[in-house]
Coordinates of C-alpha atoms in Angstrom, one line a residue:
Chain A
X1 CA 176.9 9.1 -7.0
X2 CA 178.2 6.6 -4.4
X3 CA 176.5 7.8 -1.3
X4 CA 178.2 6.9 2.0
X5 CA 176.5 4.4 4.3
X6 CA 175.4 6.3 7.4
X7 CA 174.2 5.1 10.8
X8 CA 171.2 6.8 12.2
X9 CA 172.4 7.2 15.8
X10 CA 170.0 9.0 17.9
X11 CA 170.0 10.1 21.5
X12 CA 167.8 12.3 23.7
X13 CA 168.1 15.9 22.8
X14 CA 166.9 17.4 26.1
X15 CA 167.0 16.4 29.7
X16 CA 164.7 17.5 32.5
X17 CA 166.4 18.8 35.6
X18 CA 165.4 20.2 38.9
X19 CA 166.2 23.9 39.5
X20 CA 165.4 26.5 42.2
X21 CA 163.9 29.8 41.0
X22 CA 164.3 33.3 42.4
X23 CA 161.6 32.7 45.0
X24 CA 163.5 29.7 46.3
X25 CA 160.9 27.4 44.8
X26 CA 161.8 24.2 43.0
X27 CA 161.0 23.9 39.3
X28 CA 161.6 21.4 36.6
X29 CA 163.0 22.6 33.3
X30 CA 164.5 21.1 30.2
X31 CA 168.1 21.7 29.1
X32 CA 169.8 20.7 25.9
X33 CA 172.0 17.7 25.7
X34 CA 175.7 18.2 25.1
X35 CA 177.9 15.2 24.3
X36 CA 181.4 14.5 23.1
X37 CA 181.7 12.9 19.7
X38 CA 185.3 11.9 18.7
X39 CA 185.8 11.6 15.0
X40 CA 188.1 9.0 13.6
X41 CA 189.0 9.0 9.9
X42 CA 190.4 5.6 8.8
X43 CA 191.1 4.9 12.5
X44 CA 193.1 8.2 12.9
X45 CA 191.7 10.5 15.6
X46 CA 190.8 13.8 14.0
X47 CA 188.8 15.9 16.5
X48 CA 186.3 15.8 19.4
X49 CA 183.1 17.7 18.7
X50 CA 180.8 18.8 21.5
X51 CA 177.3 18.4 20.1
X52 CA 173.6 18.2 20.8
X53 CA 173.6 15.0 18.8
X54 CA 170.6 15.5 16.6
X55 CA 172.2 14.5 13.2
X56 CA 175.7 13.3 14.2
X57 CA 176.4 11.6 10.8
X58 CA 175.6 14.8 8.9
X59 CA 177.7 16.8 11.4
X60 CA 180.7 14.6 10.7
X61 CA 180.2 14.9 6.9
X62 CA 179.9 18.6 7.1
X63 CA 183.0 18.8 9.4
X64 CA 185.0 16.9 6.8
X65 CA 183.7 19.1 4.0
X66 CA 184.2 22.4 5.7
X67 CA 187.7 21.4 6.9
X68 CA 188.4 20.6 3.3
X69 CA 189.6 17.2 4.2
X70 CA 187.9 15.4 1.3
X71 CA 186.9 16.9 -2.0
X72 CA 183.7 14.9 -2.5
X73 CA 181.2 13.0 -0.4
X74 CA 181.7 10.1 -2.8
X75 CA 185.2 9.7 -1.3
X76 CA 183.5 8.5 1.9
X77 CA 182.5 4.9 2.3
X78 CA 180.7 5.1 5.6
X79 CA 180.2 7.1 8.8
X80 CA 179.4 5.0 11.9
X81 CA 178.3 6.8 15.0
X82 CA 178.2 5.0 18.3
X83 CA 176.9 7.0 21.2
X84 CA 177.9 4.2 23.7
X85 CA 181.5 5.2 23.2
X86 CA 181.0 8.7 21.8
X87 CA 182.7 7.9 18.5
X88 CA 182.2 8.5 14.8
X89 CA 184.2 6.2 12.6
X90 CA 184.7 7.5 9.1
X91 CA 185.9 5.1 6.5
X92 CA 187.2 6.7 3.3
X93 CA 187.5 5.1 -0.1
X94 CA 191.1 6.0 -0.6
X95 CA 192.4 7.9 2.4
X96 CA 192.7 11.6 3.2
X97 CA 195.5 13.3 1.3
X98 CA 198.3 14.7 3.4
X99 CA 196.3 14.2 6.5
X100 CA 199.2 14.9 8.9
X101 CA 200.0 18.3 7.5
X102 CA 196.3 19.3 7.0
X103 CA 195.3 18.5 10.6
X104 CA 198.3 20.1 12.2
X105 CA 197.4 23.8 11.7
X106 CA 195.0 25.0 14.3
X107 CA 192.8 28.0 13.9
X108 CA 190.4 28.9 16.7
X109 CA 187.5 30.9 15.5
X110 CA 185.6 33.7 16.8
X111 CA 182.2 33.3 18.2
X112 CA 180.8 30.0 18.6
X113 CA 183.0 27.7 16.9
X114 CA 185.7 25.5 16.0
X115 CA 189.0 25.6 14.5
X116 CA 189.2 25.5 10.7
X117 CA 191.7 25.9 8.1
X118 CA 190.8 29.5 7.9
X119 CA 193.8 30.6 6.0
X120 CA 193.1 28.2 3.2
X121 CA 189.4 29.2 3.2
X122 CA 190.3 32.9 2.7
X123 CA 192.5 32.0 -0.2
X124 CA 189.6 30.4 -1.9
X125 CA 187.1 33.1 -1.2
X126 CA 188.3 35.1 -4.2
X127 CA 187.5 32.2 -6.5
X128 CA 183.9 31.9 -5.4
X129 CA 181.2 33.0 -7.8
X130 CA 177.8 33.2 -6.1
X131 CA 174.5 32.5 -7.9
X132 CA 172.1 35.2 -8.9
X133 CA 169.9 34.7 -5.8
X134 CA 167.3 37.4 -5.1
X135 CA 164.4 37.5 -2.7
X136 CA 161.7 40.0 -1.9
X137 CA 161.1 41.6 1.5
X138 CA 157.9 39.5 1.8
X139 CA 160.0 36.3 1.2
X140 CA 162.5 37.5 3.9
X141 CA 159.6 38.0 6.4
X142 CA 158.2 34.6 5.5
X143 CA 161.5 32.9 6.2
X144 CA 161.8 34.6 9.6
X145 CA 158.2 33.6 10.3
X146 CA 158.8 30.0 9.2
X147 CA 161.6 29.7 11.7
X148 CA 159.6 31.3 14.4
X149 CA 156.8 28.7 14.0
X150 CA 159.1 25.6 13.8
X151 CA 159.1 23.2 16.8
X152 CA 162.6 23.2 18.2
X153 CA 164.9 22.2 21.0
X154 CA 165.4 26.0 21.5
X155 CA 161.7 26.4 22.4
X156 CA 161.9 23.5 24.8
X157 CA 165.3 24.0 26.4
X158 CA 167.0 27.1 25.1
X159 CA 170.7 27.4 24.8
X160 CA 171.1 26.0 21.3
X161 CA 171.6 27.6 17.9
X162 CA 169.4 26.9 14.9
X163 CA 170.1 27.2 11.3
X164 CA 168.3 26.4 8.1
X165 CA 168.5 26.3 4.3
X166 CA 165.7 27.7 2.2
X167 CA 165.5 27.8 -1.6
X168 CA 163.2 28.0 -4.6
X169 CA 162.5 31.7 -4.5
X170 CA 162.7 32.1 -8.3
X171 CA 159.5 30.0 -8.3
X172 CA 157.8 32.4 -5.8
X173 CA 158.5 30.1 -2.9
X174 CA 160.3 30.3 0.4
X175 CA 160.7 26.6 0.8
X176 CA 162.3 25.3 3.9
X177 CA 164.8 22.6 2.8
X178 CA 166.4 21.6 6.1
X179 CA 166.6 22.9 9.6
X180 CA 169.1 21.8 12.3
X181 CA 170.1 22.8 15.8
X182 CA 173.2 22.3 17.8
X183 CA 174.9 23.6 20.9
X184 CA 177.1 25.7 18.7
X185 CA 176.4 27.6 15.6
X186 CA 179.4 26.1 13.8
X187 CA 178.2 22.5 14.4
X188 CA 174.8 23.6 13.1
X189 CA 176.1 25.0 9.8
X190 CA 178.4 22.0 9.4
X191 CA 175.5 19.7 9.8
X192 CA 173.6 21.6 7.1
X193 CA 176.7 21.4 4.9
X194 CA 176.8 17.6 5.4
X195 CA 173.2 17.2 4.6
X196 CA 173.6 19.3 1.4
X197 CA 176.7 17.3 0.4
X198 CA 174.4 14.2 0.3
X199 CA 171.9 15.7 -2.1
X200 CA 172.1 14.6 -5.7
X201 CA 172.9 17.2 -8.3
X202 CA 169.9 19.2 -9.2
X203 CA 167.9 18.1 -6.2
X204 CA 168.2 21.5 -4.4
X205 CA 167.3 24.8 -5.9
X206 CA 170.1 27.1 -7.1
X207 CA 169.0 30.0 -5.0
X208 CA 169.8 28.9 -1.5
X209 CA 169.2 31.2 1.5
X210 CA 170.8 30.5 4.8
X211 CA 169.2 31.4 8.1
X212 CA 171.1 31.3 11.4
X213 CA 170.2 32.4 15.0
X214 CA 173.9 33.1 15.5
X215 CA 176.2 36.0 14.7
X216 CA 177.6 36.5 11.3
X217 CA 181.4 36.2 11.8
X218 CA 183.9 35.7 9.0
X219 CA 183.8 32.0 9.2
X220 CA 180.1 31.6 9.1
X221 CA 179.9 33.7 5.9
X222 CA 182.7 31.7 4.3
X223 CA 181.0 28.4 5.1
X224 CA 177.7 29.8 3.8
X225 CA 179.3 31.0 0.6
X226 CA 181.0 27.7 0.0
X227 CA 177.5 26.1 0.1
X228 CA 176.6 28.4 -2.8
X229 CA 174.5 30.7 -0.6
X230 CA 174.3 34.3 -1.7
X231 CA 171.9 35.6 1.0
X232 CA 172.4 35.0 4.7
X233 CA 169.9 36.0 7.3
X234 CA 170.6 36.3 11.0
X235 CA 168.6 37.1 14.1
X236 CA 171.9 38.5 15.5
X237 CA 174.5 41.0 14.1
X238 CA 177.7 40.9 12.1
X239 CA 181.4 41.4 12.9
X240 CA 183.9 43.5 11.0
X241 CA 185.5 40.6 9.2
X242 CA 182.1 39.1 8.5
X243 CA 181.2 42.4 6.9
X244 CA 184.4 42.6 4.9
X245 CA 183.9 39.1 3.5
X246 CA 180.3 39.6 2.6
X247 CA 181.2 42.8 0.7
X248 CA 184.1 41.0 -1.0
X249 CA 181.8 38.2 -2.1
X250 CA 178.8 40.3 -3.0
X251 CA 176.9 38.2 -0.5
X252 CA 173.8 39.8 0.9
X253 CA 174.1 39.7 4.7
X254 CA 171.0 40.6 6.7
X255 CA 171.0 40.8 10.5
X256 CA 168.7 41.7 13.4
X257 CA 165.9 40.0 11.5
X258 CA 162.9 39.7 13.7
X259 CA 159.4 41.2 13.9
X260 CA 159.5 42.6 10.4
X261 CA 162.6 44.5 11.1
X262 CA 166.1 43.9 9.8
X263 CA 169.3 45.5 8.7
X264 CA 171.0 44.8 5.3
X265 CA 174.7 44.9 5.7
X266 CA 175.8 44.2 2.2
X267 CA 174.7 43.6 -1.4
X268 CA 171.3 45.2 -1.0
X269 CA 170.6 44.7 -4.7
X270 CA 169.8 41.0 -3.9
X271 CA 166.8 42.2 -1.9
X272 CA 163.7 43.7 -3.4
X273 CA 162.3 46.3 -0.9
X274 CA 158.6 46.8 -1.0
X275 CA 158.7 50.5 -0.2
X276 CA 159.4 53.0 -2.9
X277 CA 162.6 54.1 -1.3
X278 CA 165.5 52.7 -3.3
X279 CA 168.4 51.4 -1.2
X280 CA 171.6 53.3 -1.5
X281 CA 174.3 51.6 -3.6
X282 CA 177.0 52.6 -1.2
X283 CA 176.6 49.5 1.0
X284 CA 177.5 47.0 -1.6
X285 CA 181.0 48.3 -2.3
X286 CA 183.0 48.8 0.8
X287 CA 186.2 50.6 1.5
Chain B
X1 CA 206.9 36.8 41.0
X2 CA 208.6 37.4 37.7
X3 CA 205.8 39.0 35.7
X4 CA 206.1 38.7 31.9
X5 CA 206.7 41.9 29.9
X6 CA 203.6 42.7 27.9
X7 CA 203.0 45.1 25.1
X8 CA 199.8 47.1 25.3
X9 CA 198.7 46.7 21.7
X10 CA 195.4 48.4 21.0
X11 CA 193.2 48.7 18.0
X12 CA 189.7 50.1 17.4
X13 CA 187.1 47.9 18.9
X14 CA 184.2 49.0 16.7
X15 CA 183.8 50.2 13.1
X16 CA 181.0 52.3 11.7
X17 CA 179.4 50.9 8.6
X18 CA 176.5 51.9 6.3
X19 CA 173.5 49.6 6.2
X20 CA 170.0 49.7 4.8
X21 CA 167.1 49.2 7.1
X22 CA 163.7 47.5 6.5
X23 CA 162.3 50.7 5.0
X24 CA 165.0 50.8 2.4
X25 CA 166.6 53.7 4.2
X26 CA 170.4 54.1 4.8
X27 CA 171.6 54.0 8.4
X28 CA 175.0 54.1 10.0
X29 CA 175.7 51.6 12.8
X30 CA 178.7 50.3 14.7
X31 CA 179.8 46.7 14.5
X32 CA 182.5 45.0 16.6
X33 CA 186.0 44.4 15.3
X34 CA 187.1 40.9 14.6
X35 CA 190.8 40.3 13.8
X36 CA 193.1 37.3 13.5
X37 CA 195.8 37.0 16.1
X38 CA 198.3 34.2 15.4
X39 CA 200.1 33.1 18.6
X40 CA 203.7 31.9 18.4
X41 CA 205.4 30.4 21.4
X42 CA 209.2 30.5 21.1
X43 CA 208.7 31.0 17.3
X44 CA 206.5 28.0 16.9
X45 CA 203.0 28.7 15.6
X46 CA 200.4 27.5 18.1
X47 CA 197.0 28.8 17.0
X48 CA 195.1 31.7 15.3
X49 CA 192.5 33.3 17.5
X50 CA 189.8 35.4 16.1
X51 CA 189.3 38.3 18.6
X52 CA 187.9 41.7 19.2
X53 CA 191.3 42.7 20.3
X54 CA 190.6 44.6 23.5
X55 CA 193.2 42.9 25.7
X56 CA 195.2 40.7 23.3
X57 CA 198.1 40.1 25.7
X58 CA 195.8 38.8 28.5
X59 CA 194.0 36.7 25.9
X60 CA 197.2 35.0 25.0
X61 CA 198.2 34.5 28.6
X62 CA 194.8 33.0 29.3
X63 CA 194.9 30.8 26.3
X64 CA 198.3 29.4 27.4
X65 CA 196.9 28.9 30.9
X66 CA 193.6 27.3 29.9
X67 CA 195.3 25.0 27.3
X68 CA 197.6 24.0 30.2
X69 CA 200.6 24.7 28.1
X70 CA 202.6 26.4 31.0
X71 CA 202.2 25.8 34.7
X72 CA 202.9 29.3 35.8
X73 CA 202.8 32.8 34.4
X74 CA 206.3 33.2 35.8
X75 CA 207.4 30.8 33.0
X76 CA 206.6 33.5 30.5
X77 CA 209.2 36.1 29.7
X78 CA 207.2 38.3 27.4
X79 CA 204.1 38.6 25.1
X80 CA 204.5 40.9 22.2
X81 CA 201.4 41.7 20.2
X82 CA 201.8 43.4 16.8
X83 CA 198.5 44.2 15.1
X84 CA 200.4 45.2 11.9
X85 CA 201.0 41.6 11.2
X86 CA 198.4 40.1 13.5
X87 CA 200.9 38.2 15.6
X88 CA 201.5 37.5 19.3
X89 CA 205.0 36.4 20.0
X90 CA 205.4 34.5 23.3
X91 CA 208.8 34.1 24.7
X92 CA 209.0 31.5 27.5
X93 CA 211.8 31.2 30.0
X94 CA 212.5 27.5 29.4
X95 CA 210.2 26.3 26.6
X96 CA 207.0 24.4 26.7
X97 CA 207.3 20.8 27.8
X98 CA 206.3 18.2 25.1
X99 CA 204.9 20.9 22.9
X100 CA 204.5 18.6 19.9
X101 CA 202.4 16.1 21.7
X102 CA 200.3 18.6 23.6
X103 CA 199.3 20.7 20.6
X104 CA 198.5 17.7 18.4
X105 CA 195.2 16.7 20.0
X106 CA 192.3 18.8 18.8
X107 CA 189.0 19.2 20.7
X108 CA 186.4 21.4 19.2
X109 CA 184.1 22.7 21.8
X110 CA 180.5 23.4 21.9
X111 CA 179.0 26.6 21.8
X112 CA 181.2 29.5 21.2
X113 CA 184.6 28.4 21.5
X114 CA 187.8 26.9 20.8
X115 CA 189.6 23.7 21.0
X116 CA 191.0 22.7 24.3
X117 CA 192.6 19.7 25.8
X118 CA 189.2 18.8 27.2
X119 CA 190.0 15.3 28.1
X120 CA 192.9 16.4 30.3
X121 CA 190.7 19.0 31.9
X122 CA 188.0 16.5 32.8
X123 CA 190.7 14.3 34.5
X124 CA 191.6 17.2 36.7
X125 CA 188.1 18.2 37.6
X126 CA 187.9 15.6 40.3
X127 CA 190.9 17.1 42.0
X128 CA 189.5 20.6 42.3
X129 CA 188.3 21.9 45.6
X130 CA 186.3 25.1 45.4
X131 CA 186.4 27.8 48.1
X132 CA 183.5 28.4 50.4
X133 CA 182.0 31.2 48.4
X134 CA 178.5 32.3 49.3
X135 CA 176.4 35.2 48.2
X136 CA 173.0 36.6 49.0
X137 CA 170.2 37.1 46.5
X138 CA 170.8 40.9 46.9
X139 CA 174.4 40.5 46.0
X140 CA 173.4 38.4 42.9
X141 CA 171.0 41.2 41.8
X142 CA 173.7 43.8 42.4
X143 CA 176.1 41.9 40.2
X144 CA 173.6 41.7 37.4
X145 CA 172.8 45.4 37.8
X146 CA 176.5 46.3 37.7
X147 CA 176.9 44.5 34.4
X148 CA 173.8 46.2 33.1
X149 CA 175.2 49.6 33.8
X150 CA 178.7 49.1 32.5
X151 CA 179.7 50.9 29.3
X152 CA 180.5 48.2 26.7
X153 CA 181.1 47.3 23.1
X154 CA 177.9 45.3 23.3
X155 CA 175.9 48.4 24.0
X156 CA 177.6 50.2 21.1
X157 CA 177.9 47.4 18.5
X158 CA 176.2 44.2 19.8
X159 CA 177.5 40.8 18.7
X160 CA 180.1 40.3 21.5
X161 CA 180.1 38.3 24.7
X162 CA 181.0 39.9 28.0
X163 CA 182.3 38.3 31.2
X164 CA 183.5 39.6 34.5
X165 CA 185.0 38.6 37.8
X166 CA 183.5 39.8 41.1
X167 CA 184.8 39.1 44.6
X168 CA 184.9 40.3 48.2
X169 CA 181.4 39.1 49.2
X170 CA 182.5 37.9 52.6
X171 CA 183.2 41.6 53.2
X172 CA 179.6 42.6 52.3
X173 CA 180.7 43.7 48.8
X174 CA 180.0 42.8 45.3
X175 CA 183.2 44.3 43.9
X176 CA 183.8 44.2 40.2
X177 CA 187.4 43.1 39.7
X178 CA 187.6 42.9 35.9
X179 CA 185.3 43.0 32.9
X180 CA 186.2 42.0 29.4
X181 CA 184.4 41.5 26.1
X182 CA 185.3 39.5 23.0
X183 CA 183.7 38.2 19.9
X184 CA 183.5 34.7 21.5
X185 CA 182.8 33.8 25.1
X186 CA 185.8 31.5 25.2
X187 CA 188.2 34.3 24.3
X188 CA 186.5 36.5 26.9
X189 CA 186.9 33.9 29.8
X190 CA 190.5 33.2 28.6
X191 CA 191.2 36.9 28.8
X192 CA 189.9 37.0 32.4
X193 CA 192.0 34.0 33.2
X194 CA 195.1 35.7 31.8
X195 CA 194.4 38.8 33.8
X196 CA 193.9 36.7 37.0
X197 CA 197.2 34.9 36.3
X198 CA 199.0 38.2 36.5
X199 CA 197.6 39.2 39.9
X200 CA 200.0 38.7 42.9
X201 CA 199.0 36.1 45.5
X202 CA 196.5 37.6 47.9
X203 CA 195.6 40.5 45.6
X204 CA 192.2 39.1 44.7
X205 CA 189.5 37.9 47.2
X206 CA 189.1 34.2 47.7
X207 CA 185.4 34.3 46.9
X208 CA 185.3 34.9 43.2
X209 CA 182.1 35.0 41.3
X210 CA 182.1 34.7 37.5
X211 CA 179.5 36.4 35.3
X212 CA 179.1 35.6 31.6
X213 CA 176.6 36.7 29.0
X214 CA 177.2 33.3 27.3
X215 CA 175.8 29.8 27.8
X216 CA 177.1 27.6 30.5
X217 CA 178.6 24.7 28.6
X218 CA 180.9 22.1 30.1
X219 CA 184.1 23.9 29.1
X220 CA 183.0 27.3 30.5
X221 CA 182.3 25.8 33.9
X222 CA 185.6 23.9 33.9
X223 CA 187.5 27.1 33.0
X224 CA 185.6 29.0 35.7
X225 CA 186.3 26.3 38.3
X226 CA 190.0 26.3 37.4
X227 CA 190.1 30.0 38.3
X228 CA 188.8 29.0 41.7
X229 CA 185.3 30.3 41.0
X230 CA 182.5 28.5 42.9
X231 CA 179.6 30.6 41.7
X232 CA 178.9 31.3 38.0
X233 CA 176.1 33.6 36.8
X234 CA 174.8 33.7 33.2
X235 CA 172.3 35.7 31.3
X236 CA 171.8 32.5 29.3
X237 CA 171.1 28.9 30.1
X238 CA 173.0 25.7 30.7
X239 CA 173.7 22.5 28.8
X240 CA 173.6 18.9 30.1
X241 CA 177.3 18.5 30.4
X242 CA 177.6 21.9 32.0
X243 CA 175.0 20.8 34.5
X244 CA 176.7 17.5 35.2
X245 CA 180.1 19.2 35.8
X246 CA 178.6 21.9 38.1
X247 CA 176.9 19.2 40.2
X248 CA 180.1 17.2 40.3
X249 CA 182.1 20.2 41.5
X250 CA 179.5 21.6 43.9
X251 CA 179.7 24.7 41.8
X252 CA 176.6 27.0 42.0
X253 CA 175.5 27.6 38.4
X254 CA 172.9 30.3 38.0
X255 CA 171.3 31.1 34.7
X256 CA 168.6 33.3 33.0
X257 CA 169.7 36.0 35.4
X258 CA 168.0 39.3 34.4
X259 CA 165.5 41.7 35.9
X260 CA 165.5 40.1 39.3
X261 CA 164.8 36.7 37.9
X262 CA 167.1 33.6 37.7
X263 CA 167.3 29.9 38.0
X264 CA 169.8 28.1 40.2
X265 CA 170.9 24.9 38.5
X266 CA 173.2 23.5 41.1
X267 CA 174.6 23.9 44.6
X268 CA 171.8 26.2 45.9
X269 CA 173.4 26.1 49.4
X270 CA 175.9 28.8 48.1
X271 CA 173.1 31.2 47.6
X272 CA 171.1 32.9 50.5
X273 CA 167.5 33.4 49.3
X274 CA 165.8 36.3 50.9
X275 CA 162.3 34.7 51.0
X276 CA 161.4 32.3 53.7
X277 CA 161.1 29.4 51.3
X278 CA 164.1 27.1 51.7
X279 CA 165.5 25.8 48.5
X280 CA 165.2 22.1 48.1
X281 CA 168.4 20.1 48.6
X282 CA 167.8 17.8 45.7
X283 CA 169.4 20.1 43.2
X284 CA 172.9 19.9 44.5
X285 CA 173.2 16.1 44.3
X286 CA 172.6 14.8 40.8
X287 CA 171.2 11.6 39.5

């Protein structure tokens, strides 16, 4: 595969500021960075993303992928991020097909997010076939615990979303593959998608599990499914369209996951409970 | 003032679904609705918003206002929401000036949000003069407590953001003016902005305070300032650009507000502490 050339632009992820607490006393705390990154594809301005700036090149790749602007990462020659001017210059190998029309439609998404070509995504949902990913309750708890123990901007400064890909459960693992944080959960999942796009065929396990601190809205589940993820775990809850899509896809959506508690919203057959109680089958096939 | 004619489209805000808990037992819980609302202005498609659907007409008004597409609510003849087809038809009195150019630029925002003409907003920030709003620590706690006691979709179903406008503090009050919830915090503040746009001159107090459950990113603070809000209170934290903008505006940003605790990030002179300790002045003037 022709991998794109990427810069490795870095910038401070947190800043220390002075605040006054409820006793009127000064304190110093850390807050997360938030910076504007304007993406240009072949010198055409596409979008400005507000980001923490941890992995800006992967964010740009994931944005291009999840906006369906390019079919393959091999179509990208380079991504050059320059924080001095807040720009990411994408050079493609042969241009973006119908770029005018495809960047004209704006969809503004629910929770924490960004516009995507949502309509197009929904059309493709029916064609997705998810892998036969299954995990045990112990593996679920291990994932949640791994996230809990990771050093993070969230622990230092709060106010960011984290998300991660795990895999290799068929080999009795719960291997953390990649963890990213960003000011918004959409940028975070796009960054993961960009990272995944760069991995050679066969380099990642088939049974990917996606963890997010954010809510499971429709678009988050579609983006996860398009990465080939069949199990999604959230610290937060789910919305109605998220639930509909998870059921439609047979994607196991798990929410409120913390302290050995969780709720399974869909496809419970992908999760092996350790108690004797068998999960009801009514959840996996919705109205 | 010529008020626009508005439908009062309503739809269920929550849905009950079957889930399986960590013991493998079935439960029934409520989750928030999430529905697509495509906004047409004079039959031209503008955007699709993913929304809870509580006050869709106000959301559309606030979207038009915060995207700076129309200078006055009097320019709008009607907003007609039809949930059957998920559409909001806006009829303007004399069209939207330069609509092609003004809807072409896409900015994707940080946390929970939507694209806005962020660059334009930043240009206008310098021109904003905020009112002389001040509150006491007791009024701050009363605001937080009022929110805590409100019935809400959040309490029933979780996974939504709430925000509210308070005012009348100069008259020893902490009057709740309006409270809205939506799946994303941007839709919630846009809905408040739409509601405020409809109020006749003089009908709301000058000293508005904005409360949000969401994070204080740059765009949330700009939208608040453009409503004439000089004090913003959040249950969550602040980002670096949010902090920069609050300092630039002299806007008092308060975060982590819960259980009689909080942090004041900027403009502490707007807040009267009840202890004897005087707040340091260093916070209000940035680096």
